[in-house]
Coordinates of C-alpha atoms and ligand atoms in Angstrom, one line a residue:
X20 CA 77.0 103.9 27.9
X21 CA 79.9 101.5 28.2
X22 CA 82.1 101.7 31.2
X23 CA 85.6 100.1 31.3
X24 CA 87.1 100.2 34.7
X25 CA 90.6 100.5 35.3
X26 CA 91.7 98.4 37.9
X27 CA 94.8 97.4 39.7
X28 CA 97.6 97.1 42.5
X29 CA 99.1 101.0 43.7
X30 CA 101.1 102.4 41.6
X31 CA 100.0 100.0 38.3
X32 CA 99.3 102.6 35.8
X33 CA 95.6 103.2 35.7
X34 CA 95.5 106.5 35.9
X35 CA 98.4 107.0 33.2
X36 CA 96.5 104.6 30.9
X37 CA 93.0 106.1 31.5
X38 CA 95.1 109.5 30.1
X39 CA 96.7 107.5 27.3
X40 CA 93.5 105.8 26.1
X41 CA 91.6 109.3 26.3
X42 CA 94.4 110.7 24.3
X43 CA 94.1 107.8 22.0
X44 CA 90.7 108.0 21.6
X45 CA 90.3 112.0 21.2
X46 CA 93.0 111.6 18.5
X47 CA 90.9 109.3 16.2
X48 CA 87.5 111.5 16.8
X49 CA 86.3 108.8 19.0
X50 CA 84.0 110.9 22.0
X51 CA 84.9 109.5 25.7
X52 CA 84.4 110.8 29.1
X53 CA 86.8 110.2 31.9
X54 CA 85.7 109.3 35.5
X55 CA 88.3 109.3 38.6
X56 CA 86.6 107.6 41.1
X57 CA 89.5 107.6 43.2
X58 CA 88.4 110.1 46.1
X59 CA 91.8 110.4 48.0
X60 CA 94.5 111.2 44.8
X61 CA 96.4 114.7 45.1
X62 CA 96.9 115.0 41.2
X63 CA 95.9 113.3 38.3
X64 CA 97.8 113.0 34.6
X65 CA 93.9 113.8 32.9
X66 CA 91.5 116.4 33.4
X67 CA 88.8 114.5 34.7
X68 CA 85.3 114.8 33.1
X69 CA 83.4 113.6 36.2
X70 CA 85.2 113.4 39.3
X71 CA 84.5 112.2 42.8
X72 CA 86.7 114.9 45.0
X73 CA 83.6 116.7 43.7
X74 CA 80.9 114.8 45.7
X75 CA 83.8 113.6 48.4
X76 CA 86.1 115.9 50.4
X77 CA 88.6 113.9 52.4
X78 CA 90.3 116.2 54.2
X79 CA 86.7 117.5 55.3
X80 CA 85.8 113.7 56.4
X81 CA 89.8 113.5 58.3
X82 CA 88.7 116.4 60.2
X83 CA 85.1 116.0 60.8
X84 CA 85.5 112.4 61.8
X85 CA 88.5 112.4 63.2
X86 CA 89.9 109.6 61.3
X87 CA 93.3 108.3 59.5
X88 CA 93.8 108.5 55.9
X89 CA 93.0 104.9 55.7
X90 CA 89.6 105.2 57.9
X91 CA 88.7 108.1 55.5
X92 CA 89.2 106.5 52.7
X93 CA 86.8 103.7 53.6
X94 CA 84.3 106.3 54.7
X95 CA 84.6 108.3 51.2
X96 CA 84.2 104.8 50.0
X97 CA 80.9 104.9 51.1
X98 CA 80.0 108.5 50.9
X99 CA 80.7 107.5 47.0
X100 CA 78.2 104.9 46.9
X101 CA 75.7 107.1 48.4
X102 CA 76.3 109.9 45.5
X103 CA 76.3 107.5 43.2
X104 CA 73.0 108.3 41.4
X105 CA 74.4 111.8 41.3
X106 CA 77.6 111.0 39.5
X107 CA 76.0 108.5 36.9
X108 CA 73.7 111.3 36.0
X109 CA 77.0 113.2 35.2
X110 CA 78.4 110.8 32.9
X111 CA 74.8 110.6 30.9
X112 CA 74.5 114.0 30.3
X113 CA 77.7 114.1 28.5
X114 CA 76.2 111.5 26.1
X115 CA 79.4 109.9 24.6
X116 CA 79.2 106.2 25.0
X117 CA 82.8 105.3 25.8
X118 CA 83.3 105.9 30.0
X119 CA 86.9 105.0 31.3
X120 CA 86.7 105.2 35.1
X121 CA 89.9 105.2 36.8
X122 CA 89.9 103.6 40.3
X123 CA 91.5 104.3 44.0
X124 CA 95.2 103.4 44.3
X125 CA 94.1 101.2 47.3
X126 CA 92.8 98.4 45.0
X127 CA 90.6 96.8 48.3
X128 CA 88.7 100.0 49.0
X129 CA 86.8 99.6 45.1
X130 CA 87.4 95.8 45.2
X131 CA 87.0 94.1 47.9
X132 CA 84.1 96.5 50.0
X133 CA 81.0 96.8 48.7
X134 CA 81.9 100.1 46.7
X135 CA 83.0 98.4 43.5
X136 CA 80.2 96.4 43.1
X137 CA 77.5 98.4 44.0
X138 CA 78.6 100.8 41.5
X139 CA 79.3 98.4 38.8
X140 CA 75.4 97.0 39.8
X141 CA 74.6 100.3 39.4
X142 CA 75.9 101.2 36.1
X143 CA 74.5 98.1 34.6
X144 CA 77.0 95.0 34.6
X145 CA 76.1 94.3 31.0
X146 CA 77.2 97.8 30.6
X147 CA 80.7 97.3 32.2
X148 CA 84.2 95.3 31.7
X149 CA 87.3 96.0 33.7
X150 CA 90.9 96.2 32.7
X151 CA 93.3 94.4 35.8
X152 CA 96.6 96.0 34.8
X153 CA 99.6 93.6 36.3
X154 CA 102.9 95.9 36.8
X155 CA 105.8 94.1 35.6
X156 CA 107.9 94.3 38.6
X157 CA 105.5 92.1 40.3
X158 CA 105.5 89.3 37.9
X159 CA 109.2 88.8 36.8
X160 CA 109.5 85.1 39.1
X161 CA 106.8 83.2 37.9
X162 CA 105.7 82.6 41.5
X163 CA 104.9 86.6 41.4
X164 CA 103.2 85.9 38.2
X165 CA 100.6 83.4 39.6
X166 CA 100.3 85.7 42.8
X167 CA 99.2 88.5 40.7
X168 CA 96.7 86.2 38.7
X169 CA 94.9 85.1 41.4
X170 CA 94.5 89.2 42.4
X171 CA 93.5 89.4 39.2
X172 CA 91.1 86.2 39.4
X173 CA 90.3 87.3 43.0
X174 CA 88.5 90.7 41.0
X175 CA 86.8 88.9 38.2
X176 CA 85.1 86.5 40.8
X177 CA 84.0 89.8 42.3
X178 CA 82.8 91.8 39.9
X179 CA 82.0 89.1 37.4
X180 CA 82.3 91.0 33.8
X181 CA 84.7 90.4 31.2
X182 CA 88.0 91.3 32.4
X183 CA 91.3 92.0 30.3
X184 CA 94.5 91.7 32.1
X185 CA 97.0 93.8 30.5
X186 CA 100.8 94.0 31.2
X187 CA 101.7 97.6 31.7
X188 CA 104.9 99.4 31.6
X189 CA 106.3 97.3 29.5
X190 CA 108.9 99.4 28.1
X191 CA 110.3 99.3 31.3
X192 CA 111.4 95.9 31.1
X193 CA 114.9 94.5 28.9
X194 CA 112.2 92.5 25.5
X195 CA 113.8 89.4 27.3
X196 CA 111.9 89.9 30.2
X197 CA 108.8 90.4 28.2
X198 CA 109.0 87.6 26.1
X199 CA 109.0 85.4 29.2
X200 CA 106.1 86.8 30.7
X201 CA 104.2 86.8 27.5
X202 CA 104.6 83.3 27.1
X203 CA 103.8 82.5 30.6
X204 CA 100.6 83.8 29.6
X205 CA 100.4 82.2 26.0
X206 CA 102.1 79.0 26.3
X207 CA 101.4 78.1 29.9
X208 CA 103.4 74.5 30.4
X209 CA 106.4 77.7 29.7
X210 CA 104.7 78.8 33.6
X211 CA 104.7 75.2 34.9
X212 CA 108.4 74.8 33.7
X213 CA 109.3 77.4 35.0
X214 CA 107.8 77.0 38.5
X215 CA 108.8 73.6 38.6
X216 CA 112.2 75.3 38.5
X217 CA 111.8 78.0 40.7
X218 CA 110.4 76.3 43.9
X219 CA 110.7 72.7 45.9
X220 CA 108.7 70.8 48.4
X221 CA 105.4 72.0 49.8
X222 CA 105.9 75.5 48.0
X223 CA 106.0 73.9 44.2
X224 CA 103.4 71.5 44.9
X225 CA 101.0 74.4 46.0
X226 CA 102.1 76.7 42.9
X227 CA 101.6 74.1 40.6
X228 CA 97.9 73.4 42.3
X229 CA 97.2 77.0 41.6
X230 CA 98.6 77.0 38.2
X231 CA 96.3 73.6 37.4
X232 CA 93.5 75.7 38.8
X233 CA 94.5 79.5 36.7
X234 CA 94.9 77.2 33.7
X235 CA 91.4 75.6 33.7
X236 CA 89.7 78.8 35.2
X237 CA 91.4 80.0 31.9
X238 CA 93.0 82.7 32.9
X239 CA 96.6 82.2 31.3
X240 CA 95.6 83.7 28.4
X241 CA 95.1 86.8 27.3
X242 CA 97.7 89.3 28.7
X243 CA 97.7 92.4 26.8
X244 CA 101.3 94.2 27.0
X245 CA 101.1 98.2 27.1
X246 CA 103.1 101.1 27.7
X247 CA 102.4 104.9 27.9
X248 CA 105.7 105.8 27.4
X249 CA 106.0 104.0 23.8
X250 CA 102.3 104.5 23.7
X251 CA 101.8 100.9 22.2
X252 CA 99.2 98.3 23.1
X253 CA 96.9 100.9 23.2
X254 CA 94.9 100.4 19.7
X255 CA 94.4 96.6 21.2
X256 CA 92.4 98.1 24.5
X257 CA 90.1 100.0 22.3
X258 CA 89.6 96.9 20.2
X259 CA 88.8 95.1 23.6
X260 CA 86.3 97.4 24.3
X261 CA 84.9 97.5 20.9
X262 CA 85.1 93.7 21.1
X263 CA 82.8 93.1 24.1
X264 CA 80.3 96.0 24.2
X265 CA 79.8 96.1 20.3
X266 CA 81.0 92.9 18.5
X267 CA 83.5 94.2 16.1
X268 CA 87.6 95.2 16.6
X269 CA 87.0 98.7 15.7
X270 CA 83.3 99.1 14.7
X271 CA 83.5 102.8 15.3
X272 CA 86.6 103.3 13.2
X273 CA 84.3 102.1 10.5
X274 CA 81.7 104.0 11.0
Ligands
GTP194 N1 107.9 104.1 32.2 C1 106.5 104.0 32.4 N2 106.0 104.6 33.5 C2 104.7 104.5 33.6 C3 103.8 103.8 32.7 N3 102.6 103.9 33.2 C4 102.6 104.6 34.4 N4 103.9 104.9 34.6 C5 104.4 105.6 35.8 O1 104.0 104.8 37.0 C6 103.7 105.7 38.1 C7 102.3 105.3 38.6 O2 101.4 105.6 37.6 P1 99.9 106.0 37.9 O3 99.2 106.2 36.6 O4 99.8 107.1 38.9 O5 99.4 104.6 38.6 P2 98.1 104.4 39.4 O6 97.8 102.9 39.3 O7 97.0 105.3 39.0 O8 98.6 104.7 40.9 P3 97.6 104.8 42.2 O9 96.4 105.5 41.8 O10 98.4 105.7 43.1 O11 97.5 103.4 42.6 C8 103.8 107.1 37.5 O12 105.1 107.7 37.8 C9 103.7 106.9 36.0 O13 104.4 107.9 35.3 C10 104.4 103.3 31.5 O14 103.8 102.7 30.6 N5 105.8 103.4 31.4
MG195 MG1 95.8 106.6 40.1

């Protein structure tokens, strides 16, 4: 089984993509199973093959505990964990190799606790590869743009599979906009232009530290753009996860 984690700041998109790619997928007879491993969401824009609300009730754990939503949240975190065997069985009995799991709106609840990579442990890391989806509106000044890198490198150092950033939402943005992003990402002395623009003093010197240190991390590449609405970019995730887990850009559509 080959799990690709959606991961990302609120609001990003990943349960709207994890919808779009299941969509995508079920369309070109390709079998996938859903996860939503966020425990605290009211509604989701999939019907969820597997889902956590089964194994963790919040509102049970608000009441019982007598905590905020944010102290329940951290509690189902770890209520997850311990039902983890239990939901991993789940997936396997539906058999179909491709798993997207969708992940808690609070990114540092999967991320940053010991939730995220237990699980990912768990599922086998060889077995796992996470998409960090970067919303637009928080990487139009390129300072915002390295910012939401190092989130992005901040997850890859803690999880430490093969990560894809992808730039969501993107018909939300004039192609101006996306052209400069793009090639922030593609051509990065664009992004040290453009910050040495954008900033002075101590504040540019310290951006352009952090670009030299994106740049030969290797991170300013490979910034996949995507939108639901114009459903586009979404052929390119499949071939990422065809890519990594099975060494060919669409071995299954082959097959
Ligand atoms: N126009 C447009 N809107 C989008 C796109 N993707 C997501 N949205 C919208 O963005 C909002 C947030 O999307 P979600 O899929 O809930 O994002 P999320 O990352 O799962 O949110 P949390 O789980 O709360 O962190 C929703 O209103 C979506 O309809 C897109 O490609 N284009
Ligand atoms: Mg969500």
């Amino acid at each position: 089984m080959y799990y690709s984690f959606f991961i990302g700041p609120a609001g990003s998109g990943k349960s709207s993509l994890v919808e779009c790619v299941s969509k995508w997928l079920a369309d070109h007879n390709i079998d996938v199973t859903t996860v939503n491993l966020d425990p605290g969401v009211l509604t989701l824009p999939y019907g969820a093959d597997v889902d956590v609300r089964n194994y963790v009730d919040i509102e049970r754990i608000i009441l019982d505990y007598n905590l905020g939503p944010n102290g329940a949240l951290i509690a189902a975190a770890d209520i997850m964990v311990a039902k983890i065997n239990e939901i991993q069985k789940e997936i396997q009995d539906l058999g179909n190799e491709i798993v997207l799991v969708d992940t808690p709106g609070q990114m540092e609840l999967f991320t940053y606790r010991s939730s995220g990579p237990f699980i990912i442990e768990s599922f086998g890391r060889k077995n796992c590869m996470v998409f960090f989806l970067i919303d637009p509106t928080l990487a139009k000044n390129p300072s915002d743009f390295v910012s939401i890198l190092l989130l992005s490198l901040s997850t890859q150092f803690r999880f430490n599979t093969p990560q894809i950033n992808l730039l969501t939402k993107t018909d939300l943005i004039s192609d101006f906009e996306l052209e400069k992003i793009l090639k922030w990402s593609s051509e990065p002395y664009s992004l040290l232009e453009s910050l040495n623009n954008e900033a002075s003093g101590i504040y540019r010197e310290l951006a352009i530290q952090l670009y030299y240190s994106l740049e030969n991390i290797g991170l300013l590449s490979e910034l996949h753009p995507v939108s639901i609405k114009d459903v586009t970019g979404i052929e390119k995730i499949y071939g990422q996860i065809s890519r990594i887990f099975l060494g060919g850009e669409d071995s299954y559509l082959r097959q």
